[in-house]
Amino acid sequence: MDNYIEIRGMSFLRGERLIFNDIDIDIPRGKVTSIMGPSGTGKTTLLRLVGGQLKPRTGTITVDGENISRLNRKKLYLARERMGMLFQSGALFSDLSVYENVAFPLRVHTKLSEDMIRDIVLMKLHAVGLRGARGLMPSELSGGMTRRVALARTIALDPDLVMYDEPFAGQDPIAMGVLVQLVRLLNDALGMTSVLVSHDVPEALSISDHVCIIADGKVIGQGSPKYLKEQGSPLVKQFLQGLPDGPVPFHYPAADYRTDLLAGSEGAGLFS
Amino acid sequence: MLDYFRSIGARAIHSVAVLGRSGVFLANSLIGVPTLRSGFPLLIKQLYSIGVLSLVIVIVSGLFIGMVLGLQGYNILVDYGSEQAIGQMVALTLVRELGPVVTALLFAGRAGSALTAEIGLMKATEQLTSMEMIGVDPLRRIIAPRLWAGFISMPLLAMIFSVVGIWGGMLVGVDWLGVYEGSFWANMQASVSFEEDVLNGIIKSLVFGFVCTWIAVFQGYDSVPTSEGISAATTKTVVYSSLAVLGLDFVLTAVMFTAL
Amino acid sequence: MYKRTIEIVVGLFIMLGIGALAVLAFQVSGLTTNAAADTYKIYAQFDDLGGLTKRGKVSMAGVTIGRVSNVELDKESYTALVEMELYRSVDNLTTDSTASIQTAGLLGEKYISISVGADEEYLKEGDTIFDTQSALNIEKLIGTFASGK
């Protein structure tokens, strides 16, 4: 399998906490890959590492043949031209209109004329179904629309790699359906590699070719959705099926239930 | 007990680190003049939101402070039969001290907190990060225009404050309390020196503008990206700016005016 | 078009600020366009300056004719040497003019008042006024009153 991104032996710490512990991840080219895991496992951090915003403590992150963490500022800037990132909140620039937001990367990275920029912006907005909304300001958009505009901006430069940070979180069913379709369609139509970070299991699994589940800084399962559902470890199964109790326990560690209840008042613990 | 000292030490080290971070931040924002075509419109927009929108509060405050100075000054001077000196008293007080200082305090409260909140919100909604991912340095595009707008606006606002204040003092002194208009201006002109008073006042307001804008912008950039974080950052901006202005005012006054 | 309005308003703001500067310069501090070349230097020695400082006024008959530009101790004669810059247009001060230090008003500043004598020659650049009267010193006055009489 030809990999667009290869992560080998990567470790990352935030302060004292080990976020990633010597992990290996493959992201196949031209396919949709989902990275999933319980909250707080650092999935967003992983996207930032791939984007070169953060540097890993050990290991390598190779994006399309280049070791991202070793690139100097200029090369990183060029590499980022081929990457798009969609943030959880959309992150539209609040002082620019929808049109200007989508045009922003074009103005920064290219010297295209206004006419060409207009064409491209309209095409991208059309792809996400919001061409008519181009004059609105971000504050006038609904949540789902904001994300779609952000998506249009992300693909403005026709990137090879698009990273989605929790794209389906908190969306109503219709908006969610739209986004799910868009991610898959754009990936196939534009020949991109898509990396999806999410914990909306059914949606993510429905469009993914490859899945990687991370927990406690380690990869606990990697493969196609079918493979993981059938062959996965108990932890993987608990995650994929959304079971409340299993290897990740329901109860926060506490004393025996009966003794705790019968202790009386909270202060009694001091004197008994 | 030892923990107490340890926490003080940790706090001190943290403060020094923050100071260092803010220094690096400032240097990175100001290095390299932004390209004229793209940088200029951004600067204009910021001049509008920082400078022009502060005009109202500066003018109204200037007017009232000038009028109060006129009133109080008259009350004090009339005992010595020197009410003719009211013009020079109002002018010197405003140009040397109140103009730069009060304008800076108002600026910190109005424009400073707005800047902090705006930048903090941009950080919280990941606009700064996404800008970086697109390949634009947010320090150059967002922070630098705001810094320069602050540096330029402050002296202008301080001078407007002083002028409006003097006019207010004149309204009270001449029109209301009956000081002769001629001696009001003549005494003022004789005792206010352009080089020593007006220019020093401008230098003060430049320094204050620099400090207040730097603090406001840094606090926003460095804030914890939550709603409590932004509110804490806004408070810090106002408090630190005010303290810095008052402290620097003392230092600058000592340096500039003791020679006289 | 929205942008245009903002640009115009910002332009007005800056003009307002510069206007304030101009007002401060001319109306408030009385900055005049008197170039330095328009003055000539005259010296005078006093026993007691009584608080006269640099930038003090030099006037005749109440009209300002110059400024005190420097004040020094003359080490040989143990008197105060005052350097004044007088406007060139005032060029008819006789060589026997007197310079006296007076007070403007009760709390007022000290200034030098010059009155002419009867000589036929006029003071030129670098000349010294010899007939001087020092500032009135309250303590000396009381002392003279109390002891003399």
XYZ file of C-alpha atoms in Angstrom:
681
model
C 0.000 0.000 0.000
C 1.415 3.335 -0.968
C 1.444 5.555 2.094
C 1.018 9.285 1.917
C 1.933 9.708 5.554
C 4.169 7.413 7.540
C 4.710 7.893 11.229
C 7.446 5.766 12.762
C 8.485 5.480 16.384
C 6.936 8.805 17.265
C 6.712 10.057 20.825
C 5.395 13.392 21.968
C 5.184 14.914 25.422
C 3.196 17.846 26.640
C 4.872 19.024 29.812
C 5.306 15.848 31.781
C 2.546 13.864 30.104
C 3.373 11.345 27.441
C 0.808 11.938 24.740
C 2.176 9.524 22.163
C 4.411 6.644 23.051
C 6.500 5.294 20.195
C 3.650 4.908 17.705
C 3.584 3.767 14.103
C 0.799 4.906 11.802
C 0.254 4.473 8.068
C -2.009 6.777 6.125
C -2.612 5.337 2.662
C -2.551 7.621 -0.348
C -5.785 8.661 -1.976
C -7.962 7.133 0.715
C -10.010 8.312 3.651
C -8.428 7.377 6.962
C -10.083 7.869 10.322
C -8.141 8.341 13.507
C -10.294 7.607 16.494
C -9.957 7.227 20.192
C -11.339 8.282 23.541
C -11.443 11.982 24.348
C -8.197 13.612 25.215
C -5.906 11.114 23.567
C -4.361 13.893 21.595
C -5.947 13.367 18.220
C -5.820 17.068 17.429
C -2.195 17.068 18.548
C -1.529 14.374 15.981
C -2.893 16.571 13.217
C -0.700 19.421 14.381
C 2.330 17.157 14.349
C 1.577 16.142 10.783
C 1.123 19.773 9.836
C 4.472 20.685 11.268
C 3.124 22.996 13.940
C 4.547 20.785 16.667
C 7.723 18.761 16.678
C 7.828 15.200 18.032
C 10.276 14.261 20.742
C 11.408 11.132 18.909
C 10.601 9.409 15.661
C 9.795 10.621 12.185
C 6.721 11.898 10.403
C 7.061 11.555 6.677
C 4.526 13.328 4.498
C 4.724 12.486 0.817
C 8.352 11.560 1.179
C 9.432 14.583 3.232
C 10.349 14.496 6.895
C 8.040 17.237 8.121
C 9.654 17.941 11.434
C 13.013 18.624 9.842
C 11.883 21.156 7.301
C 12.993 24.745 7.587
C 10.493 27.585 7.567
C 10.501 28.077 3.846
C 10.096 24.420 2.947
C 7.425 24.036 5.568
C 5.537 26.926 4.010
C 5.701 25.164 0.650
C 4.652 21.863 2.159
C 1.689 23.518 3.801
C 0.529 24.724 0.423
C -0.362 21.128 -0.297
C -2.107 20.556 2.988
C -5.488 21.676 4.120
C -6.822 21.556 7.648
C -10.408 21.881 8.731
C -10.792 22.911 12.347
C -13.514 21.850 14.680
C -14.932 25.322 14.932
C -14.482 26.128 11.279
C -12.117 28.923 12.270
C -13.322 31.345 9.645
C -11.763 34.771 9.905
C -14.491 36.752 11.554
C -13.588 40.021 9.892
C -13.757 38.696 6.329
C -16.795 37.725 4.277
C -17.380 34.170 3.093
C -15.946 35.045 -0.317
C -12.855 36.665 1.186
C -12.329 33.754 3.538
C -12.228 31.254 0.702
C -10.088 33.582 -1.390
C -7.584 34.056 1.444
C -5.273 31.095 0.719
C -5.368 31.949 -2.965
C -4.274 35.501 -2.311
C -1.516 34.367 0.002
C -0.004 31.589 -2.058
C -0.687 32.591 -5.629
C -0.470 35.683 -7.763
C -3.630 34.922 -9.698
C -5.687 37.749 -11.079
C -8.950 38.754 -9.437
C -10.937 37.111 -12.216
C -9.249 33.778 -11.751
C -9.605 34.005 -7.996
C -13.283 34.710 -8.420
C -13.707 31.662 -10.612
C -11.940 29.390 -8.193
C -13.785 30.731 -5.154
C -17.137 30.303 -6.822
C -16.251 26.763 -7.887
C -15.200 25.768 -4.407
C -18.258 27.333 -2.846
C -20.419 25.548 -5.393
C -18.803 22.249 -4.461
C -19.993 22.693 -0.893
C -23.306 24.119 -1.991
C -22.829 27.635 -0.648
C -22.116 29.683 -3.746
C -25.106 31.922 -3.004
C -23.847 32.730 0.461
C -20.633 34.337 -0.657
C -21.500 37.821 0.539
C -22.384 36.830 4.083
C -20.184 37.370 7.117
C -19.218 34.383 9.302
C -21.362 35.658 12.133
C -24.398 35.282 9.892
C -23.847 31.605 9.160
C -25.205 28.588 10.977
C -22.794 26.054 12.448
C -23.093 23.628 9.585
C -22.715 26.359 6.990
C -19.615 27.662 8.744
C -17.999 24.271 8.468
C -18.867 23.969 4.825
C -17.347 27.356 4.050
C -14.282 26.345 6.015
C -14.155 23.192 3.933
C -14.312 25.269 0.757
C -11.419 27.341 2.050
C -9.467 24.208 2.906
C -9.714 22.877 -0.639
C -9.166 26.262 -2.284
C -5.624 25.410 -3.287
C -6.518 21.829 -4.313
C -4.360 20.270 -1.628
C -3.118 16.709 -1.734
C -3.839 16.135 1.922
C -6.820 17.318 3.928
C -7.076 16.871 7.661
C -10.421 17.113 9.414
C -10.522 17.812 13.139
C -13.803 16.492 14.559
C -15.839 17.565 11.542
C -19.052 15.888 12.624
C -19.088 16.973 16.254
C -22.319 18.596 17.363
C -24.023 18.698 13.988
C -27.694 18.109 13.337
C -28.496 15.005 11.221
C -28.912 16.877 7.948
C -25.712 18.882 8.297
C -23.918 15.756 9.378
C -25.178 13.860 6.347
C -24.033 16.657 4.051
C -20.563 16.775 5.540
C -20.132 13.014 5.501
C -20.994 12.914 1.817
C -18.772 15.874 1.000
C -15.736 14.351 2.648
C -16.060 11.153 0.670
C -16.988 12.786 -2.635
C -14.244 15.395 -2.498
C -11.683 12.784 -1.635
C -12.567 10.693 -4.634
C -13.211 13.548 -7.049
C -10.034 15.449 -6.260
C -7.813 12.418 -5.661
C -6.862 13.643 -2.201
C -5.752 11.831 0.883
C -8.111 12.561 3.754
C -7.376 12.123 7.411
C -10.369 12.311 9.683
C -10.123 12.699 13.424
C -13.406 11.936 15.083
C -15.259 10.031 17.701
C -18.471 9.805 15.742
C -17.923 6.113 15.066
C -20.751 5.181 12.678
C -20.287 8.247 10.453
C -16.530 7.984 10.318
C -16.579 4.247 9.689
C -19.144 4.609 6.919
C -16.775 6.573 4.721
C -13.350 5.351 5.813
C -11.101 3.009 3.952
C -8.600 2.737 6.789
C -9.019 3.229 10.526
C -6.534 3.777 13.300
C -7.583 3.718 16.958
C -5.382 5.375 19.542
C -5.723 5.066 23.308
C -3.290 5.918 26.110
C -0.695 7.124 23.634
C -0.542 3.854 21.784
C -2.179 2.459 18.656
C -4.574 -0.251 19.745
C -5.896 -1.134 16.331
C -5.171 -0.308 12.717
C -6.825 -1.591 9.565
C -10.007 -1.490 7.509
C -13.304 -0.996 9.388
C -14.377 -4.542 8.635
C -11.106 -5.949 9.940
C -11.291 -4.037 13.193
C -14.923 -4.968 13.838
C -14.149 -8.635 13.460
C -10.618 -8.988 14.696
C -10.188 -6.118 17.123
C -9.141 -6.425 20.755
C -11.790 -5.975 23.495
C -10.813 -2.334 23.839
C -11.290 -1.774 20.109
C -14.637 -3.543 20.236
C -15.775 -1.484 23.209
C -14.888 1.684 21.353
C -16.407 0.734 18.040
C -19.620 -0.524 19.560
C -19.882 2.245 22.099
C -20.188 -0.060 25.090
C -20.288 1.846 28.373
C -18.190 -0.661 30.284
C -15.291 -2.833 29.248
C -11.538 -2.364 29.183
C -12.241 1.366 29.677
C -14.132 1.144 32.973
C -17.390 2.910 33.738
C -16.590 3.552 37.382
C -13.891 5.984 38.373
C -11.706 4.130 40.895
C -13.392 4.342 44.302
C -13.757 2.458 47.540
C -16.299 -0.369 48.020
C -19.849 0.897 47.409
C -21.433 -0.510 50.574
C -18.781 0.827 52.928
C -18.855 4.248 51.300
C -22.635 4.630 51.608
C -22.688 3.452 55.213
C -19.894 5.836 56.247
C -22.500 8.490 57.089
C -21.190 11.978 56.372
C -18.266 13.156 54.295
C -16.363 14.302 57.342
C -16.721 10.968 59.105
C -13.811 9.626 57.151
C -11.475 11.802 59.197
C -12.407 10.466 62.552
C -13.337 6.835 61.897
C 6.346 26.209 54.857
C 8.853 25.120 52.266
C 5.993 24.732 49.826
C 5.192 28.402 50.238
C 8.676 29.450 49.210
C 8.628 26.935 46.430
C 5.439 28.406 45.052
C 6.832 31.930 45.260
C 9.921 30.815 43.407
C 7.859 29.040 40.794
C 5.688 32.116 40.384
C 8.754 34.337 39.965
C 10.256 32.068 37.356
C 6.932 31.935 35.575
C 6.732 35.735 35.507
C 10.194 36.044 34.067
C 9.315 33.448 31.434
C 6.185 35.381 30.512
C 8.197 38.562 30.200
C 10.662 36.803 27.956
C 7.900 35.359 25.852
C 6.345 38.766 25.431
C 9.702 40.176 24.353
C 10.182 37.516 21.706
C 6.589 38.032 20.642
C 7.162 41.761 20.202
C 10.360 41.263 18.251
C 8.749 38.731 15.930
C 5.807 41.004 15.278
C 7.817 44.074 14.452
C 10.633 42.572 12.426
C 10.263 43.307 8.802
C 8.062 46.051 7.501
C 4.927 44.466 6.040
C 4.504 44.929 2.307
C 2.924 48.268 1.644
C 0.048 47.058 -0.454
C -1.229 44.428 1.907
C -0.111 45.957 5.182
C -1.519 49.431 4.707
C -5.244 48.604 4.510
C -4.894 46.473 7.628
C -3.246 49.373 9.413
C -5.989 51.767 8.367
C -8.645 49.420 9.633
C -6.910 49.128 12.971
C -6.363 52.864 13.230
C -10.082 53.160 12.869
C -11.043 50.645 15.510
C -8.329 51.642 17.963
C -7.945 55.355 17.362
C -11.118 56.750 15.937
C -13.429 54.782 18.175
C -11.572 56.036 21.235
C -12.088 59.647 20.190
C -15.430 60.049 21.895
C -14.285 58.984 25.327
C -11.059 60.965 25.007
C -12.809 64.166 23.993
C -15.540 63.939 26.610
C -13.078 63.109 29.383
C -10.700 65.817 28.225
C -13.445 68.377 28.292
C -14.598 67.515 31.789
C -11.121 67.251 33.233
C -10.173 70.574 31.698
C -13.246 72.200 33.165
C -12.634 70.735 36.608
C -9.030 71.893 36.469
C -10.273 75.346 35.640
C -12.678 75.352 38.567
C -10.380 73.898 41.165
C -7.424 75.879 39.948
C -9.360 79.098 40.184
C -10.460 78.300 43.726
C -6.891 77.786 44.829
C -5.282 80.642 42.938
C -7.863 83.250 43.840
C -6.616 83.160 47.431
C -3.258 84.458 46.261
C -4.764 86.937 43.874
C -3.151 84.987 41.088
C -6.190 83.806 39.207
C -4.612 85.201 36.048
C -2.289 82.223 36.189
C -5.150 79.808 35.638
C -4.290 79.492 31.964
C -0.772 78.364 32.606
C -1.850 76.023 35.377
C -4.413 74.220 33.251
C -2.127 74.049 30.253
C 0.926 72.785 32.088
C -1.034 70.205 34.056
C -2.645 68.857 30.933
C 0.276 68.969 28.551
C 2.855 67.590 30.923
C 0.867 65.062 32.912
C -2.835 64.539 32.551
C -2.901 64.510 28.766
C -0.559 61.569 28.307
C -1.472 59.712 31.495
C -5.257 59.922 31.529
C -5.436 59.249 27.809
C -3.263 56.179 28.351
C -5.487 54.923 31.139
C -8.617 55.466 29.044
C -6.907 53.839 26.111
C -5.945 50.812 28.156
C -9.485 50.456 29.379
C -11.233 50.915 26.057
C -8.919 49.973 23.246
C -6.619 47.732 25.231
C -9.321 45.467 26.571
C -11.002 45.337 23.154
C -7.730 44.260 21.561
C -7.120 41.586 24.157
C -10.610 40.180 23.850
C -10.494 40.189 20.059
C -7.163 38.428 19.814
C -8.037 36.026 22.628
C -11.229 35.101 20.817
C -9.315 34.582 17.599
C -7.032 32.246 19.464
C -9.946 30.379 21.057
C -11.734 29.860 17.751
C -8.476 28.652 16.215
C -8.372 31.413 13.657
C -4.723 32.054 14.490
C -3.833 28.400 14.063
C -5.663 28.041 10.796
C -3.963 31.162 9.536
C -0.637 29.554 10.319
C -1.697 26.373 8.571
C -2.564 28.361 5.466
C 0.942 29.728 5.654
C 0.345 33.252 6.872
C 2.173 34.440 9.957
C -0.528 35.714 12.312
C 2.043 37.902 14.027
C 2.548 39.837 10.832
C -1.014 39.936 9.668
C -3.014 40.322 12.848
C -0.669 41.563 15.555
C 1.676 43.959 13.774
C -1.014 46.276 12.317
C -2.592 46.548 15.758
C 0.715 47.391 17.396
C 1.509 50.128 14.915
C -2.020 51.485 15.100
C -1.633 51.768 18.863
C 1.728 53.540 18.623
C 0.331 56.066 16.173
C -3.031 56.641 17.850
C -1.868 57.273 21.380
C 0.087 60.516 20.871
C -2.674 61.837 18.633
C -5.312 61.056 21.230
C -3.218 62.572 24.020
C -2.771 65.817 22.124
C -6.469 66.004 21.336
C -7.170 65.421 25.020
C -4.879 68.268 26.058
C -6.318 70.697 23.551
C -9.905 69.892 24.458
C -9.001 70.138 28.138
C -7.427 73.542 27.712
C -10.484 74.700 25.850
C -12.630 73.368 28.694
C -10.458 75.212 31.174
C -10.904 78.344 29.113
C -14.660 77.916 29.055
C -14.735 77.770 32.833
C -12.050 80.326 33.528
C -12.834 82.986 30.990
C -16.495 82.593 30.179
C -17.727 81.600 33.574
C -15.343 82.846 36.220
C -14.316 86.022 34.483
C -10.594 85.700 34.049
C -9.405 88.011 31.274
C -9.038 86.088 28.079
C -5.924 87.960 27.082
C -4.006 87.172 30.245
C -5.292 83.590 30.185
C -3.511 82.960 26.912
C -0.570 85.295 27.446
C 0.464 83.718 30.729
C 0.023 80.292 29.228
C 2.166 81.074 26.230
C 4.852 82.559 28.380
C 5.182 79.539 30.591
C 4.508 76.591 28.329
C 7.599 75.733 26.380
C 7.162 73.741 23.216
C 10.412 71.857 23.509
C 10.240 71.117 27.174
C 6.550 70.678 27.838
C 4.709 69.785 24.674
C 7.408 67.585 23.210
C 8.023 65.811 26.471
C 4.311 65.190 26.758
C 4.352 63.671 23.290
C 7.316 61.493 24.177
C 5.445 60.286 27.226
C 2.382 59.398 25.216
C 4.529 57.540 22.679
C 6.038 55.464 25.462
C 2.627 54.835 27.023
C 1.148 53.901 23.657
C 3.936 51.421 23.085
C 3.546 49.812 26.490
C -0.255 49.683 26.579
C -0.617 48.260 23.089
C 2.132 45.716 23.658
C 0.534 44.507 26.864
C -2.953 44.368 25.352
C -1.890 42.457 22.282
C 0.351 40.036 24.154
C -2.270 39.212 26.778
C -4.709 38.324 24.030
C -2.179 36.200 22.196
C -1.045 34.416 25.337
C -4.488 33.895 26.837
C -5.940 30.535 27.757
C -8.441 29.929 24.932
C -11.549 29.617 27.089
C -14.070 32.190 28.191
C -12.547 32.443 31.674
C -9.141 32.698 30.116
C -10.138 35.598 27.916
C -11.837 37.441 30.736
C -8.754 36.971 32.918
C -6.562 38.229 30.101
C -8.698 41.328 29.588
C -8.506 42.133 33.287
C -4.756 41.689 33.254
C -4.427 44.025 30.304
C -6.234 46.845 32.064
C -4.465 46.328 35.382
C -0.936 45.888 34.035
C -1.306 48.725 31.539
C -2.558 51.117 34.182
C 0.193 50.234 36.629
C 2.837 50.428 33.944
C 1.605 53.820 32.782
C 1.598 55.285 36.269
C 4.984 53.853 37.109
C 6.568 54.979 33.854
C 5.004 58.396 34.275
C 6.869 58.847 37.525
C 10.147 57.751 35.988
C 9.713 59.890 32.896
C 8.651 62.933 34.881
C 11.663 62.581 37.126
C 13.967 62.344 34.153
C 12.372 65.028 32.035
C 11.278 67.669 34.421
C 13.672 67.758 37.342
C 16.274 69.433 35.203
C 14.052 72.471 34.972
C -17.462 51.733 -0.325
C -17.504 50.814 3.309
C -13.738 50.757 3.132
C -13.709 54.228 1.648
C -15.613 55.635 4.593
C -13.195 54.081 7.031
C -10.231 55.528 5.172
C -11.746 58.983 5.178
C -12.586 58.811 8.859
C -9.102 57.642 9.760
C -7.668 60.451 7.683
C -9.820 62.928 9.586
C -8.661 61.452 12.874
C -5.020 61.916 11.952
C -5.673 65.440 10.765
C -7.413 66.166 14.048
C -4.386 64.913 15.926
C -1.996 66.984 13.888
C -4.286 69.958 14.298
C -4.126 69.449 18.053
C -0.369 69.426 17.802
C -0.444 72.682 15.893
C -2.722 74.269 18.471
C -0.445 73.099 21.239
C 2.552 74.444 19.428
C 1.332 77.884 18.552
C -1.593 78.791 20.711
C -0.629 77.089 23.908
C 3.116 77.380 23.995
C 3.499 80.475 21.889
C 6.039 78.964 19.594
C 7.114 81.760 17.349
C 8.875 81.600 14.069
C 11.645 83.833 15.332
C 14.753 82.333 13.974
C 17.813 82.290 16.187
C 19.650 84.564 13.805
C 17.238 87.334 14.658
C 18.870 87.981 17.997
C 22.097 89.412 19.312
C 23.812 88.742 22.619
C 24.197 91.219 25.453
C 25.763 90.554 28.859
C 25.100 91.956 32.312
C 26.493 91.298 35.772
C 24.357 91.174 38.877
C 25.171 90.806 42.564
C 22.032 88.843 43.261
C 19.874 87.116 40.708
C 17.118 86.517 43.206
C 15.644 83.626 41.255
C 16.088 84.803 37.692
C 16.635 81.771 35.473
C 17.201 80.920 31.877
C 14.290 81.741 29.609
C 13.382 84.688 31.771
C 11.953 87.631 29.911
C 13.933 90.736 29.043
C 11.671 93.701 28.592
C 11.677 97.423 28.251
C 8.710 99.563 29.233
C 6.794 96.303 29.591
C 7.467 95.124 26.024
C 9.383 91.872 25.634
C 12.563 92.526 23.728
C 14.387 89.284 24.337
C 15.129 86.319 26.581
C 17.746 85.302 29.110
C 19.728 82.625 27.366
C 22.320 81.735 29.961
C 23.159 82.341 33.600
C 26.607 81.693 35.030
C 28.819 82.499 37.989
C 31.646 84.840 37.065
C 34.486 83.370 39.094
C 36.679 86.417 39.027
C 34.199 89.002 40.173
C 32.011 86.629 42.205
C 28.932 87.979 40.513
C 26.263 86.453 38.312
C 26.914 86.810 34.607
C 23.700 86.873 32.627
C 23.637 86.387 28.880
C 20.637 87.782 27.080
C 19.453 87.371 23.515
C 17.723 90.493 22.310
C 15.751 90.860 19.082
C 17.763 92.505 16.368
C 14.932 94.877 15.697
C 15.616 96.447 19.077
C 18.933 97.974 18.236
C 18.726 101.358 19.890
C 19.709 100.570 23.465
C 22.267 103.110 24.653
C 25.548 101.933 26.139
C 24.612 103.386 29.504
C 21.323 101.551 29.791
C 20.391 100.000 33.124
C 19.230 96.467 33.691
C 17.297 95.607 36.808
C 15.756 92.397 37.990
C 12.101 92.779 38.822
C 9.200 90.578 39.809
C 6.074 90.184 37.725
C 3.144 90.249 40.104
C 3.157 88.894 43.626
C 3.931 85.244 42.870
C 5.392 86.126 39.535
C 8.625 85.177 37.876
C 11.691 87.334 37.779
C 12.469 89.245 34.655
C 15.008 91.820 33.520
C 13.799 95.299 32.793
C 16.022 97.567 30.727
C 15.767 101.327 30.658
C 17.860 103.526 28.411
C 20.277 106.260 29.402
C 21.452 109.276 27.502
C 24.508 108.101 25.628
C 24.819 108.492 21.923
C 26.221 105.090 21.173
C 24.166 101.940 21.050
C 24.817 98.454 22.401
C 26.185 95.964 19.888
C 26.628 92.177 19.811
C 28.707 91.072 22.774
C 28.506 94.309 24.728
C 27.994 94.372 28.468
C 25.554 96.473 30.472
C 27.403 97.837 33.507
C 24.687 99.657 35.327
C 22.744 96.903 36.995
C 20.396 96.624 39.877
C 20.005 93.299 41.568
C 16.820 91.670 42.733
C 15.125 92.948 45.785
C 16.009 90.672 48.659
C 13.416 90.721 51.437
C 15.753 89.642 54.207
C 18.363 92.291 53.377
C 15.679 94.905 53.274
C 14.373 93.973 56.696
C 17.930 93.839 57.999
C 18.660 97.336 56.747
C 15.423 98.571 58.224
C 15.969 96.948 61.565
C 19.647 97.852 62.088
C 20.064 101.115 60.119
C 17.435 103.762 60.085
